[in-house]
Amino acid sequence: MSDGPVDIVLVEDSEHDRELALHVLRNVVSRDRIKMLHDGVAALQYLLPEDDREGQRASDPPRVVLLDLKMPRVDGIEVLRRLREDARTRRVPVVIFTSSQQAGDVAAAYACGTNSYVVKPVDFDEYSARLRIVVDYWLNHNLDTVDQGVSE
Amino acid sequence: MRFRLAILFGVLLLLQGVAIALTIASPLIYATWALLTLAAAWYGVYHLGWRDVERLARAMRGDDQEHPPEGGDRRLSARRDEVGDLARALEAKSAALATLEERLSDAEATIRQNEARYRDLFDANPHPMIVFDVETLEILAANDRAVTHYGFTRQQFLRMTVGHLIPEPMTGGATEALERMALDRERPVETLHRKRDGTVVAVEVASHRIRFAGRPAALAMCVDITLRKQVEAENRRRTEVLEALYATAREHAESLSLREVARSVVDAARNRFGSSAVWLARPVGEHRLEVLAACPCLQTAWERREVPLDPASEQAMHGRTAVAYDPTNPGWPEVWWKNEDGSDPSRLPAAVAEADWALALPLVSRDRSFGVLHVAVREPEALPFGPLANGRGHRSREESEALLTSFALQSAAALVNADLHEQLQRTAEILEQRVKERTAQLEEANRELEAFSYSVSHDLRAPLRAVDGFARLALVQYGKAIPEECRTLLESVRCGAAEMTALIHSLLEFSRSSRQALHERELDPKDLVGAVLDGLKQDLQGRTVDIDIGELPPCMGDPVLLKQVYANLLSNAVKFTAKRESARIEIGAMPSDAGTVYYVRDNGAGFDMARAQRLFGVFQRFHRSEDYPGTGIGLATVHRIIVRHGGRIWCESAPDQGTTFYFTLRER
């Protein structure tokens, strides 16, 4: 794992899912631009560090955070909430990437400020296509607010 | 006559003149002439009139033997002298007398007739009739029936006045008497008369004015209505009883609680059926009674208290017959006389002390002995009989008992009904409680099941993704390097994963069909069908499928779930017609008694109806998956959804002859 600036942060507790995602993402960006985190605690530690690597983090937030919902200890909603509360990560694009289709989860995610909610298909071909499209959008089509230098 | 006598006298004078002349001539000749003249005179007088006068006299005397023959009669009457006058007068008087005699005999005949009629009208009249003078009130005549009815002889009647018949002393004098006799009244008057032996009877009197023996009088007819009055009184009593029973029955019908009915029974017994004190009890255990209701006139408030079973109650309930006894006897039910604390009172309650006898009436209905009703009865005062009283007769003890027994029967029916009703209610409540608990349990189990199936389906997806994903990746990344067989194996892995995905999808749908809240609204099934068919476009590609959509009336339902129904049914139809050259699918609706019946019909593979029972079960497949793939959950889901919509779903099919699915929804 590198500590440098990354494009994609993937927070996913299932090892299999992480592997599958990696296979897909590696065709989109180079490996060192991808940060894999295995649960909410790690995510918060990485994205909202307490120590003084703050400066770097603030100027180099990831281009998109792929966030799973069902995680032990600290779940996706909680991570999302914390990200939105902190000024450093408030405008980082977050895509909830989960297998849950429940309306309640969708509502809660949007209420907490997610940018997008995408359901993971079971079929691998569909899965990789969807993931690729989503990531492609956020990295290549969506314009960053930070890039534009829009002030608070 | 005058003329003839005149002639005679003339002749005699002449003769006397001649005689005198002759006397002067000769006394002998005179004497002879005088004698001759006398003889002639006598003969002349006799024949000229004297004989006829004698005849007349005889005729006048009525001496018929001497009645002259017709010829002679005519002769007399034809004479133009005094005799003729007399004869004619005599004739006329005789004729008049004969007429009078005729008339007299006619009159006598009439009188006899009238007398006979009079006897029929008056004397023989079956009702007592009297004639009385309107001024003096003396009785002038009485017919036979009056004599037998009143007991006076005719002579006695004639010595009486009308006042003697009237039992009470009259204060109003003659006017009142006349009123009593209904004189000048339009209708007869009901009144009382006293017979000779002192008996007072009820009579209906009608009078009218007549003249009798030259006096202003009245004819009164007195019809004895004693029997009628008795019958009236009896009827009135009966009606009162029936009305009382009816009113009581209605009251009973209005109250449902046992206690209310018991109280109403006690009230009715007191107010309508003449009991002075009442109480009602039912047995508890073997030797005790629970008092359900008691009248407030008793010593204590006995309601809801228990007393020992007394012999009268036991006898009544066991023998199912009324038992009469004396309520004041200390050996009898304590309810009548004991104090609240169980001590003996110094005085009996008034209602009991005044009672003459008591009755223990069994309360039996539908062959169920419910309990016992005790009533204390005071003998009613002997009311004066008669219509001027209140028409009520004196009710005998037997009658009272019979009446109270009827009342007890009726009350028993109402009490048993109320009791059964209460029991029924209690049972219903218990059952309801059980149902509630059962339902809660069921709902809980359902919820668990659904939560389970949901989470299972949900949690299975991630590993499935892994299976599919890694198999795919292996194929993608190393496909060229691995042997054909291995590739085939990996393909199989992917197939398995795909199947499992479909299964899980169906399961999720099925679980959602129950868990998801029903958002019912008015919708047009055509829209749903259209959307579903759009989704099936891919499956229909390359095939000739004739889809016929008929009239689909709007309905109430959850659009998402009903779309599911059509999706499942149509995908089945599409699937099972895959082997047909020209597939045909009909989607329509038809009216019926139960509302609109929607249907989906295909001409596909069909199945044997004998197995239709299990058609809607979960995981039921009637065809091999090689022939027709499927999860076997689709129809179970459809069934669930239709049931949730308050409808019914059924099907018709035969092997190789297509299938039709029918369903109804909740009535709008």
Short mmCIF file of C-alpha atoms in Angstrom, two decimals, chain B residues 228-504:
data_model
loop_
_atom_site.label_atom_id
_atom_site.label_comp_id
_atom_site.label_asym_id
_atom_site.label_seq_id
_atom_site.Cartn_x
_atom_site.Cartn_y
_atom_site.Cartn_z
CA ARG B 228 -121.84 -12.18 28.48
CA LYS B 229 -120.36 -10.10 31.23
CA GLN B 230 -118.63 -13.09 32.65
CA VAL B 231 -117.15 -13.96 29.30
CA GLU B 232 -116.06 -10.37 28.82
CA ALA B 233 -114.38 -10.32 32.16
CA GLU B 234 -112.69 -13.59 31.41
CA ASN B 235 -111.46 -12.31 28.06
CA ARG B 236 -110.24 -9.15 29.57
CA ARG B 237 -108.32 -11.07 32.15
CA ARG B 238 -106.83 -13.30 29.52
CA THR B 239 -105.84 -10.33 27.41
CA GLU B 240 -104.23 -8.70 30.39
CA VAL B 241 -102.28 -11.82 31.07
CA LEU B 242 -101.14 -12.15 27.48
CA GLU B 243 -100.19 -8.50 27.34
CA ALA B 244 -98.23 -8.86 30.51
CA LEU B 245 -96.45 -11.91 29.18
CA TYR B 246 -95.76 -10.20 25.90
CA ALA B 247 -94.43 -7.05 27.51
CA THR B 248 -92.23 -9.10 29.77
CA ALA B 249 -90.94 -11.09 26.82
CA ARG B 250 -90.04 -7.91 25.05
CA GLU B 251 -88.20 -6.61 28.04
CA HIS B 252 -86.32 -9.82 28.28
CA ALA B 253 -85.44 -9.64 24.64
CA GLU B 254 -83.93 -6.23 25.13
CA SER B 255 -81.59 -7.11 27.92
CA LEU B 256 -78.75 -9.46 27.27
CA SER B 257 -76.97 -9.79 30.55
CA LEU B 258 -78.11 -12.50 32.88
CA ARG B 259 -78.41 -10.17 35.78
CA GLU B 260 -80.53 -7.74 33.83
CA VAL B 261 -82.88 -10.47 32.76
CA ALA B 262 -83.12 -11.78 36.32
CA ARG B 263 -83.99 -8.34 37.62
CA SER B 264 -86.55 -7.84 34.92
CA VAL B 265 -88.14 -11.16 35.82
CA VAL B 266 -88.43 -10.12 39.44
CA ASP B 267 -89.89 -6.76 38.47
CA ALA B 268 -92.42 -8.29 36.14
CA ALA B 269 -93.50 -10.81 38.74
CA ARG B 270 -94.21 -8.00 41.14
CA ASN B 271 -95.75 -5.45 38.83
CA ARG B 272 -97.58 -7.48 36.32
CA PHE B 273 -98.34 -10.77 37.85
CA GLY B 274 -99.46 -9.71 41.24
CA SER B 275 -96.76 -11.15 43.46
CA SER B 276 -96.08 -9.26 46.63
CA ALA B 277 -92.49 -10.48 46.97
CA VAL B 278 -90.16 -12.33 44.61
CA TRP B 279 -86.69 -13.78 44.42
CA LEU B 280 -84.82 -15.81 41.84
CA ALA B 281 -81.89 -18.16 42.35
CA ARG B 282 -79.86 -20.83 40.66
CA PRO B 283 -78.04 -23.74 42.18
CA VAL B 284 -74.34 -23.66 42.91
CA GLY B 285 -72.75 -26.84 44.01
CA GLU B 286 -75.02 -29.41 45.52
CA HIS B 287 -76.52 -27.73 48.51
CA ARG B 288 -76.55 -24.07 47.87
CA LEU B 289 -78.36 -21.48 45.84
CA GLU B 290 -77.01 -18.25 44.46
CA VAL B 291 -79.62 -15.50 44.53
CA LEU B 292 -79.57 -13.73 41.17
CA ALA B 293 -82.23 -11.14 41.88
CA ALA B 294 -84.64 -10.31 44.67
CA CYS B 295 -87.23 -7.65 45.20
CA PRO B 296 -86.21 -4.83 47.48
CA CYS B 297 -89.06 -5.46 49.87
CA LEU B 298 -87.28 -8.37 51.48
CA GLN B 299 -85.26 -8.08 54.59
CA THR B 300 -81.85 -7.76 53.02
CA ALA B 301 -80.14 -7.18 49.75
CA TRP B 302 -79.91 -10.79 48.77
CA GLU B 303 -78.51 -10.36 45.34
CA ARG B 304 -75.35 -12.33 44.68
CA ARG B 305 -75.49 -14.02 48.02
CA GLU B 306 -75.59 -17.71 48.61
CA VAL B 307 -78.14 -19.48 50.72
CA PRO B 308 -78.66 -23.08 51.62
CA LEU B 309 -80.83 -25.12 49.30
CA ASP B 310 -84.30 -25.27 50.79
CA PRO B 311 -86.70 -28.16 50.40
CA ALA B 312 -89.22 -26.22 48.32
CA SER B 313 -86.60 -25.23 45.76
CA GLU B 314 -85.21 -28.72 45.65
CA GLN B 315 -88.61 -30.23 45.14
CA ALA B 316 -89.53 -27.71 42.46
CA MET B 317 -86.34 -28.13 40.47
CA HIS B 318 -86.18 -31.85 40.81
CA GLY B 319 -89.82 -32.54 40.07
CA ARG B 320 -90.04 -29.70 37.53
CA THR B 321 -93.34 -28.65 39.00
CA ALA B 322 -94.57 -25.70 41.05
CA VAL B 323 -94.56 -26.22 44.79
CA ALA B 324 -96.84 -24.19 47.04
CA TYR B 325 -95.91 -23.47 50.62
CA ASP B 326 -96.23 -20.97 53.41
CA PRO B 327 -93.41 -18.42 53.22
CA THR B 328 -93.47 -17.54 56.85
CA ASN B 329 -92.55 -20.96 58.02
CA PRO B 330 -89.04 -20.81 59.48
CA GLY B 331 -88.19 -24.11 57.90
CA TRP B 332 -88.68 -22.65 54.46
CA PRO B 333 -86.27 -20.45 52.41
CA GLU B 334 -84.39 -18.01 54.55
CA VAL B 335 -84.45 -15.42 51.82
CA TRP B 336 -87.97 -14.56 52.84
CA TRP B 337 -87.27 -13.62 56.39
CA LYS B 338 -83.67 -13.78 57.60
CA ASN B 339 -81.64 -10.71 58.40
CA GLU B 340 -78.50 -9.77 56.57
CA ASP B 341 -76.23 -11.00 59.28
CA GLY B 342 -78.05 -14.29 59.39
CA SER B 343 -79.90 -13.57 62.60
CA ASP B 344 -83.61 -14.11 62.93
CA PRO B 345 -85.57 -10.92 62.57
CA SER B 346 -87.99 -9.67 65.09
CA ARG B 347 -90.55 -9.02 62.39
CA LEU B 348 -91.21 -10.40 58.99
CA PRO B 349 -91.02 -8.07 56.04
CA ALA B 350 -94.47 -6.68 55.36
CA ALA B 351 -94.69 -8.21 51.92
CA VAL B 352 -94.13 -11.66 53.37
CA ALA B 353 -96.29 -11.23 56.43
CA GLU B 354 -99.23 -10.21 54.28
CA ALA B 355 -98.76 -13.02 51.85
CA ASP B 356 -101.21 -15.87 51.90
CA TRP B 357 -99.05 -18.43 50.20
CA ALA B 358 -95.82 -18.79 48.28
CA LEU B 359 -94.89 -20.70 45.20
CA ALA B 360 -91.56 -22.20 44.19
CA LEU B 361 -91.54 -22.33 40.40
CA PRO B 362 -88.91 -24.28 38.51
CA LEU B 363 -87.16 -22.39 35.74
CA VAL B 364 -86.76 -24.93 32.99
CA SER B 365 -86.07 -24.22 29.36
CA ARG B 366 -84.94 -26.48 26.57
CA ASP B 367 -84.84 -29.26 29.04
CA ARG B 368 -82.25 -27.39 31.05
CA SER B 369 -83.07 -26.69 34.64
CA PHE B 370 -81.79 -23.21 35.23
CA GLY B 371 -82.95 -22.45 38.75
CA VAL B 372 -85.98 -21.54 40.78
CA LEU B 373 -88.32 -18.57 41.14
CA HIS B 374 -90.06 -17.93 44.44
CA VAL B 375 -93.14 -15.73 44.56
CA ALA B 376 -95.27 -14.73 47.52
CA VAL B 377 -98.89 -14.17 46.63
CA ARG B 378 -101.56 -12.29 48.41
CA GLU B 379 -105.08 -13.41 47.60
CA PRO B 380 -106.79 -10.57 45.78
CA GLU B 381 -109.85 -9.16 47.48
CA ALA B 382 -113.05 -10.58 46.17
CA LEU B 383 -114.07 -7.85 43.81
CA PRO B 384 -117.76 -7.24 43.34
CA PHE B 385 -118.78 -8.95 40.26
CA GLY B 386 -120.31 -6.90 37.54
CA PRO B 387 -119.66 -4.50 34.76
CA LEU B 388 -120.03 -1.47 36.94
CA ALA B 389 -117.06 -2.67 38.86
CA ASN B 390 -113.83 -2.89 36.88
CA GLY B 391 -115.06 -5.96 35.12
CA ARG B 392 -112.48 -8.05 36.81
CA GLY B 393 -113.51 -11.19 38.38
CA HIS B 394 -111.93 -12.86 41.27
CA ARG B 395 -108.89 -14.88 40.30
CA SER B 396 -108.78 -18.24 41.90
CA ARG B 397 -105.70 -19.77 43.35
CA GLU B 398 -105.52 -22.35 40.59
CA GLU B 399 -105.64 -19.59 38.05
CA SER B 400 -102.88 -17.70 39.79
CA GLU B 401 -100.72 -20.76 39.89
CA ALA B 402 -101.31 -21.49 36.23
CA LEU B 403 -100.51 -17.92 35.31
CA LEU B 404 -97.33 -17.84 37.34
CA THR B 405 -96.24 -21.13 35.84
CA SER B 406 -96.60 -19.69 32.34
CA PHE B 407 -94.64 -16.69 33.45
CA ALA B 408 -91.96 -18.89 34.96
CA LEU B 409 -91.62 -20.82 31.70
CA GLN B 410 -91.20 -17.66 29.76
CA SER B 411 -88.71 -16.27 32.24
CA ALA B 412 -86.76 -19.50 32.19
CA ALA B 413 -86.40 -19.25 28.43
CA ALA B 414 -85.10 -15.72 28.70
CA LEU B 415 -82.72 -16.59 31.54
CA VAL B 416 -81.32 -19.62 29.82
CA ASN B 417 -80.85 -17.60 26.69
CA ALA B 418 -79.06 -14.85 28.54
CA ASP B 419 -76.92 -17.39 30.33
CA LEU B 420 -76.03 -19.14 27.12
CA HIS B 421 -75.32 -15.82 25.54
CA GLU B 422 -72.95 -14.88 28.33
CA GLN B 423 -71.23 -18.21 28.12
CA LEU B 424 -70.98 -17.79 24.41
CA GLN B 425 -69.46 -14.39 24.84
CA ARG B 426 -66.93 -15.68 27.32
CA THR B 427 -66.04 -18.50 25.00
CA ALA B 428 -65.79 -16.08 22.13
CA GLU B 429 -63.50 -13.86 24.16
CA ILE B 430 -61.30 -16.78 25.08
CA LEU B 431 -61.19 -17.88 21.48
CA GLU B 432 -60.44 -14.39 20.34
CA GLN B 433 -57.63 -14.22 22.80
CA ARG B 434 -56.26 -17.48 21.54
CA VAL B 435 -56.63 -16.38 17.97
CA LYS B 436 -54.79 -13.19 18.77
CA GLU B 437 -51.99 -15.09 20.37
CA ARG B 438 -51.88 -17.57 17.56
CA THR B 439 -51.91 -14.80 15.00
CA ALA B 440 -49.12 -13.02 16.79
CA GLN B 441 -47.16 -16.22 16.84
CA LEU B 442 -47.87 -16.80 13.21
CA GLU B 443 -46.91 -13.30 12.28
CA GLU B 444 -43.77 -13.64 14.27
CA ALA B 445 -42.92 -16.89 12.52
CA ASN B 446 -43.69 -15.32 9.20
CA ARG B 447 -41.52 -12.38 9.93
CA GLU B 448 -38.69 -14.58 10.96
CA LEU B 449 -39.09 -16.68 7.88
CA GLU B 450 -39.11 -13.70 5.63
CA ALA B 451 -36.25 -12.04 7.37
CA PHE B 452 -34.41 -15.30 7.12
CA SER B 453 -35.11 -15.79 3.46
CA TYR B 454 -34.21 -12.21 2.77
CA SER B 455 -30.96 -12.24 4.58
CA VAL B 456 -30.10 -15.66 3.19
CA SER B 457 -30.74 -14.50 -0.32
CA HIS B 458 -28.92 -11.35 0.30
CA ASP B 459 -25.93 -12.87 1.97
CA LEU B 460 -25.63 -15.56 -0.63
CA ARG B 461 -25.01 -13.05 -3.33
CA ALA B 462 -21.59 -12.00 -2.30
CA PRO B 463 -20.09 -15.50 -2.31
CA LEU B 464 -21.88 -16.20 -5.56
CA ARG B 465 -20.28 -13.16 -7.00
CA ALA B 466 -16.97 -14.50 -5.93
CA VAL B 467 -17.63 -17.89 -7.51
CA ASP B 468 -18.74 -16.38 -10.73
CA GLY B 469 -16.15 -13.68 -10.73
CA PHE B 470 -13.12 -15.84 -10.12
CA ALA B 471 -14.27 -18.45 -12.57
CA ARG B 472 -14.61 -15.74 -15.12
CA LEU B 473 -11.32 -14.19 -14.31
CA ALA B 474 -9.64 -17.55 -14.60
CA LEU B 475 -11.19 -18.02 -18.00
CA VAL B 476 -10.32 -14.52 -19.08
CA GLN B 477 -6.80 -14.45 -17.85
CA TYR B 478 -5.72 -18.03 -18.44
CA GLY B 479 -8.28 -19.24 -20.89
CA LYS B 480 -5.79 -19.74 -23.63
CA ALA B 481 -3.39 -21.64 -21.44
CA ILE B 482 -5.82 -24.11 -19.91
CA PRO B 483 -7.08 -27.20 -21.70
CA GLU B 484 -10.56 -27.29 -23.27
CA GLU B 485 -11.97 -29.57 -20.59
CA CYS B 486 -10.84 -27.25 -17.86
CA ARG B 487 -12.47 -24.38 -19.65
CA THR B 488 -15.66 -26.38 -19.88
CA LEU B 489 -15.48 -27.12 -16.18
CA LEU B 490 -15.05 -23.47 -15.41
CA GLU B 491 -17.98 -22.66 -17.68
CA SER B 492 -20.05 -25.13 -15.66
CA VAL B 493 -18.99 -23.34 -12.52
CA ARG B 494 -20.29 -20.12 -14.01
CA CYS B 495 -23.54 -21.83 -15.05
CA GLY B 496 -24.07 -23.10 -11.60
CA ALA B 497 -23.47 -19.67 -10.24
CA ALA B 498 -25.91 -18.18 -12.70
CA GLU B 499 -28.59 -20.65 -11.78
CA MET B 500 -28.08 -19.99 -8.18
CA THR B 501 -28.35 -16.29 -8.83
CA ALA B 502 -31.66 -16.77 -10.56
CA LEU B 503 -32.85 -18.85 -7.68
CA ILE B 504 -31.83 -16.28 -5.17
#
